[in-house]
Amino acid sequence: MSDPYVVVIKPSARRVSRRAGEWVANEGRFRAFDSKALAREWAREASPQGRTLWVQNAHPKDDGPADGYLLARASRLRSNETELPGEQRAFGDLLADGQRNPGPKADRS
């Protein structure tokens, strides 16, 4: 049997997913899976409507016990409610839908 894939449940995921928050409250912030694929499946199942949870590999210099991070993003903030998790839209399509190009960060005021 191979080593488990250990995920640390980050605060962003706990805030948007009741299931992730309950896991942390009952079991702690780490969760072990038999594979990364199973961790990703759990992330999809734990994603509430309008939110996206995903598993990202831990940074190579992160010397903690986690192999990956469970993270969240609010899809509604990206105006993509019609997208399925994991799909992407072309930047030109966003502009065609009337979204403003914010420009480089240095230009934002």
Short mmCIF file of N, CA, C and O in Angstrom, two decimals:
data_model
loop_
_atom_site.label_atom_id
_atom_site.label_comp_id
_atom_site.label_asym_id
_atom_site.label_seq_id
_atom_site.Cartn_x
_atom_site.Cartn_y
_atom_site.Cartn_z
N MET A 1 0.84 -1.18 0.00
CA MET A 1 0.00 0.00 0.00
C MET A 1 0.89 1.24 0.00
O MET A 1 1.87 1.32 0.71
N SER A 2 0.53 2.25 -0.79
CA SER A 2 1.32 3.47 -0.88
C SER A 2 0.99 4.41 0.29
O SER A 2 0.01 4.22 1.00
N ASP A 3 1.83 5.42 0.44
CA ASP A 3 1.61 6.41 1.50
C ASP A 3 0.31 7.17 1.24
O ASP A 3 -0.04 7.42 0.08
N PRO A 4 -0.36 7.59 2.30
CA PRO A 4 -1.59 8.37 2.10
C PRO A 4 -1.25 9.76 1.57
O PRO A 4 -0.14 10.25 1.71
N TYR A 5 -2.24 10.39 0.95
CA TYR A 5 -2.14 11.78 0.50
C TYR A 5 -2.80 12.61 1.60
O TYR A 5 -4.00 12.51 1.83
N VAL A 6 -2.01 13.41 2.30
CA VAL A 6 -2.50 14.18 3.45
C VAL A 6 -2.81 15.61 3.01
O VAL A 6 -1.98 16.27 2.38
N VAL A 7 -4.01 16.05 3.36
CA VAL A 7 -4.47 17.39 3.01
C VAL A 7 -4.67 18.19 4.29
O VAL A 7 -5.20 17.68 5.27
N VAL A 8 -4.22 19.44 4.28
CA VAL A 8 -4.54 20.36 5.37
C VAL A 8 -5.72 21.21 4.88
O VAL A 8 -5.71 21.71 3.76
N ILE A 9 -6.73 21.29 5.71
CA ILE A 9 -7.94 22.05 5.37
C ILE A 9 -7.71 23.49 5.78
O ILE A 9 -7.63 23.82 6.97
N LYS A 10 -7.58 24.35 4.79
CA LYS A 10 -7.25 25.76 5.03
C LYS A 10 -8.49 26.53 5.48
O LYS A 10 -9.63 26.13 5.24
N PRO A 11 -8.28 27.69 6.16
CA PRO A 11 -9.41 28.47 6.65
C PRO A 11 -10.42 28.85 5.58
O PRO A 11 -11.62 28.88 5.84
N SER A 12 -9.97 29.12 4.36
CA SER A 12 -10.92 29.49 3.30
C SER A 12 -11.92 28.37 3.06
O SER A 12 -13.10 28.62 2.84
N ALA A 13 -11.46 27.12 3.11
CA ALA A 13 -12.35 25.98 2.90
C ALA A 13 -13.29 25.80 4.09
O ALA A 13 -14.48 25.50 3.91
N ARG A 14 -12.79 25.99 5.29
CA ARG A 14 -13.62 25.85 6.49
C ARG A 14 -14.73 26.89 6.52
O ARG A 14 -15.83 26.62 6.98
N ARG A 15 -14.43 28.09 6.03
CA ARG A 15 -15.43 29.17 6.07
C ARG A 15 -16.60 28.90 5.13
O ARG A 15 -17.73 29.28 5.43
N VAL A 16 -16.36 28.27 3.98
CA VAL A 16 -17.44 28.12 3.00
C VAL A 16 -18.08 26.74 3.01
O VAL A 16 -19.18 26.58 2.50
N SER A 17 -17.41 25.74 3.58
CA SER A 17 -17.95 24.39 3.55
C SER A 17 -18.22 23.88 4.97
O SER A 17 -17.29 23.68 5.75
N ARG A 18 -19.49 23.65 5.23
CA ARG A 18 -19.87 23.10 6.54
C ARG A 18 -19.19 21.75 6.76
O ARG A 18 -18.71 21.46 7.86
N ARG A 19 -19.15 20.95 5.71
CA ARG A 19 -18.55 19.61 5.82
C ARG A 19 -17.07 19.70 6.19
O ARG A 19 -16.59 18.96 7.06
N ALA A 20 -16.34 20.62 5.57
CA ALA A 20 -14.93 20.81 5.90
C ALA A 20 -14.78 21.33 7.32
O ALA A 20 -13.91 20.88 8.08
N GLY A 21 -15.63 22.29 7.69
CA GLY A 21 -15.58 22.84 9.04
C GLY A 21 -15.87 21.80 10.11
O GLY A 21 -15.23 21.77 11.16
N GLU A 22 -16.85 20.92 9.84
CA GLU A 22 -17.16 19.86 10.80
C GLU A 22 -16.00 18.89 10.94
O GLU A 22 -15.71 18.41 12.04
N TRP A 23 -15.32 18.58 9.82
CA TRP A 23 -14.17 17.68 9.88
C TRP A 23 -13.10 18.27 10.81
O TRP A 23 -12.56 17.59 11.67
N VAL A 24 -12.81 19.56 10.63
CA VAL A 24 -11.79 20.21 11.44
C VAL A 24 -12.20 20.22 12.90
O VAL A 24 -11.38 19.91 13.79
N ALA A 25 -13.46 20.52 13.18
CA ALA A 25 -13.92 20.57 14.57
C ALA A 25 -13.84 19.20 15.24
O ALA A 25 -13.50 19.10 16.42
N ASN A 26 -14.14 18.13 14.49
CA ASN A 26 -14.18 16.79 15.07
C ASN A 26 -12.86 16.03 15.00
O ASN A 26 -12.55 15.23 15.88
N GLU A 27 -12.09 16.25 13.92
CA GLU A 27 -10.92 15.41 13.68
C GLU A 27 -9.60 16.19 13.59
O GLU A 27 -8.54 15.58 13.57
N GLY A 28 -9.66 17.50 13.46
CA GLY A 28 -8.45 18.30 13.29
C GLY A 28 -8.33 18.79 11.86
O GLY A 28 -9.13 18.43 10.99
N ARG A 29 -7.32 19.59 11.58
CA ARG A 29 -7.23 20.22 10.27
C ARG A 29 -6.56 19.39 9.20
O ARG A 29 -6.49 19.80 8.04
N PHE A 30 -6.07 18.21 9.51
CA PHE A 30 -5.46 17.32 8.52
C PHE A 30 -6.40 16.16 8.22
O PHE A 30 -7.08 15.66 9.11
N ARG A 31 -6.41 15.73 6.96
CA ARG A 31 -7.19 14.56 6.57
C ARG A 31 -6.37 13.75 5.59
O ARG A 31 -5.81 14.29 4.64
N ALA A 32 -6.31 12.44 5.81
CA ALA A 32 -5.54 11.54 4.94
C ALA A 32 -6.48 10.81 4.00
O ALA A 32 -7.56 10.37 4.39
N PHE A 33 -6.06 10.71 2.75
CA PHE A 33 -6.80 9.99 1.71
C PHE A 33 -5.88 8.94 1.11
O PHE A 33 -4.65 9.08 1.16
N ASP A 34 -6.46 7.92 0.51
CA ASP A 34 -5.65 6.89 -0.14
C ASP A 34 -4.94 7.40 -1.38
O ASP A 34 -3.96 6.83 -1.81
N SER A 35 -5.46 8.50 -1.96
CA SER A 35 -4.85 9.08 -3.17
C SER A 35 -5.28 10.53 -3.31
O SER A 35 -6.25 10.97 -2.69
N LYS A 36 -4.56 11.25 -4.16
CA LYS A 36 -4.95 12.63 -4.45
C LYS A 36 -6.30 12.67 -5.16
O LYS A 36 -7.12 13.56 -4.92
N ALA A 37 -6.56 11.67 -6.00
CA ALA A 37 -7.84 11.61 -6.71
C ALA A 37 -9.00 11.52 -5.72
O ALA A 37 -10.04 12.17 -5.90
N LEU A 38 -8.85 10.75 -4.66
CA LEU A 38 -9.91 10.64 -3.65
C LEU A 38 -10.05 11.95 -2.87
O LEU A 38 -11.16 12.33 -2.50
N ALA A 39 -8.95 12.65 -2.64
CA ALA A 39 -9.02 13.95 -1.98
C ALA A 39 -9.78 14.94 -2.85
O ALA A 39 -10.63 15.70 -2.36
N ARG A 40 -9.53 14.92 -4.15
CA ARG A 40 -10.25 15.80 -5.08
C ARG A 40 -11.74 15.46 -5.13
O ARG A 40 -12.59 16.35 -5.19
N GLU A 41 -12.06 14.19 -5.08
CA GLU A 41 -13.46 13.77 -5.08
C GLU A 41 -14.16 14.30 -3.83
O GLU A 41 -15.27 14.81 -3.90
N TRP A 42 -13.51 14.19 -2.68
CA TRP A 42 -14.09 14.70 -1.44
C TRP A 42 -14.28 16.22 -1.53
O TRP A 42 -15.30 16.75 -1.08
N ALA A 43 -13.32 16.92 -2.13
CA ALA A 43 -13.43 18.37 -2.29
C ALA A 43 -14.66 18.72 -3.12
O ALA A 43 -15.41 19.65 -2.78
N ARG A 44 -14.90 17.98 -4.20
CA ARG A 44 -16.08 18.23 -5.03
C ARG A 44 -17.36 17.98 -4.24
O ARG A 44 -18.31 18.77 -4.30
N GLU A 45 -17.39 16.89 -3.49
CA GLU A 45 -18.58 16.55 -2.71
C GLU A 45 -18.84 17.54 -1.58
O GLU A 45 -19.99 17.78 -1.21
N ALA A 46 -17.78 18.11 -1.03
CA ALA A 46 -17.91 19.05 0.09
C ALA A 46 -18.15 20.48 -0.37
O ALA A 46 -18.40 21.35 0.46
N SER A 47 -18.10 20.73 -1.67
CA SER A 47 -18.30 22.08 -2.20
C SER A 47 -19.78 22.45 -2.16
O SER A 47 -20.60 21.80 -2.80
N PRO A 48 -20.14 23.50 -1.40
CA PRO A 48 -21.54 23.92 -1.39
C PRO A 48 -21.91 24.63 -2.69
O PRO A 48 -21.02 25.05 -3.45
N GLN A 49 -23.19 24.76 -2.95
CA GLN A 49 -23.68 25.43 -4.15
C GLN A 49 -23.05 26.82 -4.28
O GLN A 49 -23.02 27.58 -3.34
N GLY A 50 -22.52 27.13 -5.46
CA GLY A 50 -21.96 28.44 -5.72
C GLY A 50 -20.54 28.63 -5.24
O GLY A 50 -19.98 29.72 -5.35
N ARG A 51 -19.93 27.60 -4.71
CA ARG A 51 -18.56 27.67 -4.20
C ARG A 51 -17.74 26.55 -4.82
O ARG A 51 -18.28 25.53 -5.22
N THR A 52 -16.44 26.75 -4.88
CA THR A 52 -15.55 25.73 -5.42
C THR A 52 -14.48 25.41 -4.39
O THR A 52 -13.76 26.31 -3.94
N LEU A 53 -14.38 24.15 -4.00
CA LEU A 53 -13.26 23.66 -3.19
C LEU A 53 -12.34 22.88 -4.12
O LEU A 53 -12.81 22.20 -5.02
N TRP A 54 -11.06 22.99 -3.90
CA TRP A 54 -10.13 22.20 -4.70
C TRP A 54 -8.91 21.85 -3.88
O TRP A 54 -8.64 22.45 -2.85
N VAL A 55 -8.18 20.85 -4.36
CA VAL A 55 -6.95 20.40 -3.72
C VAL A 55 -5.78 20.87 -4.57
O VAL A 55 -5.73 20.63 -5.77
N GLN A 56 -4.87 21.55 -3.92
CA GLN A 56 -3.66 22.03 -4.57
C GLN A 56 -2.47 21.37 -3.88
O GLN A 56 -2.44 21.28 -2.66
N ASN A 57 -1.49 20.92 -4.65
CA ASN A 57 -0.29 20.34 -4.06
C ASN A 57 0.39 21.35 -3.15
O ASN A 57 0.42 22.54 -3.45
N ALA A 58 0.93 20.87 -2.05
CA ALA A 58 1.68 21.73 -1.14
C ALA A 58 2.95 22.23 -1.84
O ALA A 58 3.48 21.57 -2.73
N HIS A 59 3.40 23.38 -1.43
CA HIS A 59 4.62 23.94 -1.98
C HIS A 59 5.79 23.01 -1.64
O HIS A 59 5.86 22.49 -0.52
N PRO A 60 6.70 22.80 -2.57
CA PRO A 60 7.83 21.88 -2.31
C PRO A 60 8.66 22.26 -1.08
O PRO A 60 9.24 21.39 -0.44
N LYS A 61 8.71 23.53 -0.74
CA LYS A 61 9.49 23.96 0.43
C LYS A 61 8.67 23.96 1.72
O LYS A 61 9.20 24.31 2.77
N ASP A 62 7.41 23.59 1.64
CA ASP A 62 6.58 23.47 2.84
C ASP A 62 6.97 22.18 3.53
O ASP A 62 6.74 21.08 3.02
N ASP A 63 7.60 22.29 4.69
CA ASP A 63 8.09 21.08 5.36
C ASP A 63 7.07 20.49 6.33
O ASP A 63 7.40 19.63 7.14
N GLY A 64 5.82 20.94 6.25
CA GLY A 64 4.76 20.39 7.09
C GLY A 64 4.34 19.00 6.63
O GLY A 64 4.83 18.48 5.62
N PRO A 65 3.42 18.37 7.36
CA PRO A 65 3.02 17.00 7.05
C PRO A 65 2.08 16.87 5.85
O PRO A 65 1.81 15.77 5.39
N ALA A 66 1.57 17.99 5.33
CA ALA A 66 0.57 17.93 4.26
C ALA A 66 1.22 17.76 2.88
O ALA A 66 2.24 18.37 2.58
N ASP A 67 0.57 16.95 2.06
CA ASP A 67 0.94 16.81 0.65
C ASP A 67 0.19 17.83 -0.20
O ASP A 67 0.60 18.14 -1.32
N GLY A 68 -0.94 18.31 0.33
CA GLY A 68 -1.76 19.26 -0.41
C GLY A 68 -2.60 20.10 0.51
O GLY A 68 -2.65 19.87 1.72
N TYR A 69 -3.24 21.12 -0.08
CA TYR A 69 -4.09 22.04 0.66
C TYR A 69 -5.51 21.96 0.10
O TYR A 69 -5.69 21.92 -1.12
N LEU A 70 -6.51 21.96 0.97
CA LEU A 70 -7.90 22.10 0.54
C LEU A 70 -8.22 23.58 0.64
O LEU A 70 -8.17 24.17 1.73
N LEU A 71 -8.53 24.19 -0.50
CA LEU A 71 -8.77 25.62 -0.60
C LEU A 71 -10.16 25.89 -1.14
O LEU A 71 -10.79 24.99 -1.71
N ALA A 72 -10.62 27.12 -0.99
CA ALA A 72 -11.94 27.49 -1.50
C ALA A 72 -11.88 28.83 -2.20
O ALA A 72 -11.04 29.67 -1.90
N ARG A 73 -12.78 28.98 -3.13
CA ARG A 73 -12.99 30.28 -3.76
C ARG A 73 -14.49 30.44 -3.93
O ARG A 73 -15.19 29.47 -4.17
N ALA A 74 -14.94 31.66 -3.84
CA ALA A 74 -16.36 31.95 -4.03
C ALA A 74 -16.61 32.21 -5.50
O ALA A 74 -16.22 33.24 -6.02
N SER A 75 -17.22 31.28 -6.19
CA SER A 75 -17.47 31.41 -7.61
C SER A 75 -18.31 32.63 -7.92
O SER A 75 -18.13 33.27 -8.95
N ARG A 76 -19.22 32.99 -7.03
CA ARG A 76 -20.09 34.13 -7.29
C ARG A 76 -19.30 35.42 -7.43
O ARG A 76 -19.73 36.35 -8.09
N LEU A 77 -18.14 35.50 -6.82
CA LEU A 77 -17.31 36.70 -6.93
C LEU A 77 -16.66 36.80 -8.30
O LEU A 77 -16.22 37.86 -8.70
N ARG A 78 -16.59 35.70 -9.02
CA ARG A 78 -15.98 35.70 -10.35
C ARG A 78 -17.04 35.75 -11.43
O ARG A 78 -16.72 35.64 -12.59
N SER A 79 -18.29 35.88 -11.05
CA SER A 79 -19.41 35.96 -12.00
C SER A 79 -19.46 34.75 -12.93
O SER A 79 -19.63 34.88 -14.13
N ASN A 80 -19.27 33.56 -12.38
CA ASN A 80 -19.29 32.37 -13.24
C ASN A 80 -20.26 31.32 -12.71
O ASN A 80 -20.00 30.15 -12.79
N GLU A 81 -21.40 31.74 -12.21
CA GLU A 81 -22.34 30.80 -11.64
C GLU A 81 -22.75 29.72 -12.62
O GLU A 81 -23.11 28.62 -12.23
N THR A 82 -22.69 30.00 -13.93
CA THR A 82 -23.09 29.01 -14.92
C THR A 82 -21.97 28.02 -15.22
O THR A 82 -22.21 27.01 -15.84
N GLU A 83 -20.76 28.31 -14.77
CA GLU A 83 -19.64 27.39 -14.98
C GLU A 83 -19.73 26.21 -14.00
O GLU A 83 -20.21 26.37 -12.89
N LEU A 84 -19.23 25.10 -14.42
CA LEU A 84 -19.05 23.98 -13.51
C LEU A 84 -17.66 24.10 -12.90
O LEU A 84 -16.76 24.65 -13.52
N PRO A 85 -17.46 23.61 -11.65
CA PRO A 85 -16.13 23.69 -11.05
C PRO A 85 -15.08 23.08 -11.97
O PRO A 85 -15.28 22.03 -12.55
N GLY A 86 -13.98 23.80 -12.12
CA GLY A 86 -12.88 23.31 -12.93
C GLY A 86 -12.90 23.80 -14.36
O GLY A 86 -11.92 23.69 -15.06
N GLU A 87 -14.04 24.36 -14.82
CA GLU A 87 -14.08 24.90 -16.17
C GLU A 87 -13.50 26.30 -16.17
O GLU A 87 -13.48 26.98 -15.16
N GLN A 88 -13.00 26.73 -17.33
CA GLN A 88 -12.45 28.06 -17.45
C GLN A 88 -13.13 28.80 -18.59
O GLN A 88 -13.65 28.19 -19.51
N ARG A 89 -13.12 30.11 -18.50
CA ARG A 89 -13.65 30.95 -19.56
C ARG A 89 -12.50 31.77 -20.12
O ARG A 89 -11.60 32.17 -19.40
N ALA A 90 -12.55 32.02 -21.40
CA ALA A 90 -11.53 32.84 -22.04
C ALA A 90 -11.66 34.27 -21.56
O ALA A 90 -12.76 34.77 -21.33
N PHE A 91 -10.55 34.96 -21.42
CA PHE A 91 -10.56 36.34 -20.96
C PHE A 91 -11.39 37.22 -21.89
O PHE A 91 -12.14 38.07 -21.45
N GLY A 92 -11.28 36.98 -23.19
CA GLY A 92 -12.07 37.73 -24.16
C GLY A 92 -13.56 37.55 -23.96
O GLY A 92 -14.34 38.49 -24.16
N ASP A 93 -13.99 36.36 -23.54
CA ASP A 93 -15.41 36.13 -23.26
C ASP A 93 -15.88 36.96 -22.07
O ASP A 93 -17.01 37.45 -22.06
N LEU A 94 -15.02 37.13 -21.06
CA LEU A 94 -15.39 37.95 -19.91
C LEU A 94 -15.58 39.40 -20.33
O LEU A 94 -16.53 40.05 -19.91
N LEU A 95 -14.68 39.89 -21.18
CA LEU A 95 -14.81 41.26 -21.65
C LEU A 95 -16.05 41.43 -22.51
O LEU A 95 -16.74 42.44 -22.44
N ALA A 96 -16.36 40.41 -23.32
CA ALA A 96 -17.56 40.46 -24.16
C ALA A 96 -18.83 40.49 -23.30
O ALA A 96 -19.84 41.04 -23.70
N ASP A 97 -18.76 39.89 -22.11
CA ASP A 97 -19.90 39.89 -21.19
C ASP A 97 -20.00 41.20 -20.40
O ASP A 97 -20.83 41.33 -19.52
N GLY A 98 -19.14 42.16 -20.71
CA GLY A 98 -19.22 43.47 -20.08
C GLY A 98 -18.40 43.64 -18.82
O GLY A 98 -18.52 44.65 -18.13
N GLN A 99 -17.55 42.68 -18.49
CA GLN A 99 -16.71 42.85 -17.31
C GLN A 99 -15.53 43.72 -17.66
O GLN A 99 -14.94 43.61 -18.73
N ARG A 100 -15.18 44.60 -16.76
CA ARG A 100 -14.10 45.56 -16.98
C ARG A 100 -12.74 44.90 -16.73
O ARG A 100 -12.58 44.14 -15.80
N ASN A 101 -11.77 45.23 -17.56
CA ASN A 101 -10.40 44.78 -17.37
C ASN A 101 -9.77 45.66 -16.30
O ASN A 101 -9.60 46.86 -16.50
N PRO A 102 -9.42 45.10 -15.12
CA PRO A 102 -8.89 45.93 -14.04
C PRO A 102 -7.48 46.42 -14.29
O PRO A 102 -7.01 47.30 -13.59
N GLY A 103 -6.78 45.89 -15.27
CA GLY A 103 -5.42 46.31 -15.55
C GLY A 103 -4.43 45.77 -14.53
O GLY A 103 -4.80 45.03 -13.62
N PRO A 104 -3.17 46.17 -14.65
CA PRO A 104 -2.16 45.70 -13.70
C PRO A 104 -2.46 46.17 -12.29
O PRO A 104 -3.07 47.22 -12.09
N LYS A 105 -1.98 45.40 -11.30
CA LYS A 105 -2.25 45.75 -9.91
C LYS A 105 -1.75 47.15 -9.57
O LYS A 105 -2.37 47.87 -8.83
N ALA A 106 -0.62 47.54 -10.12
CA ALA A 106 -0.06 48.84 -9.80
C ALA A 106 -0.96 49.99 -10.24
O ALA A 106 -0.92 51.07 -9.67
N ASP A 107 -1.81 49.75 -11.25
CA ASP A 107 -2.69 50.80 -11.76
C ASP A 107 -4.00 50.91 -11.00
O ASP A 107 -4.77 51.81 -11.23
N ARG A 108 -4.28 49.95 -10.11
CA ARG A 108 -5.56 49.95 -9.39
C ARG A 108 -5.56 51.02 -8.30
O ARG A 108 -4.59 51.17 -7.57
N SER A 109 -6.64 51.75 -8.18
CA SER A 109 -6.75 52.76 -7.12
C SER A 109 -8.05 52.57 -6.38
O SER A 109 -9.03 52.23 -6.91
#
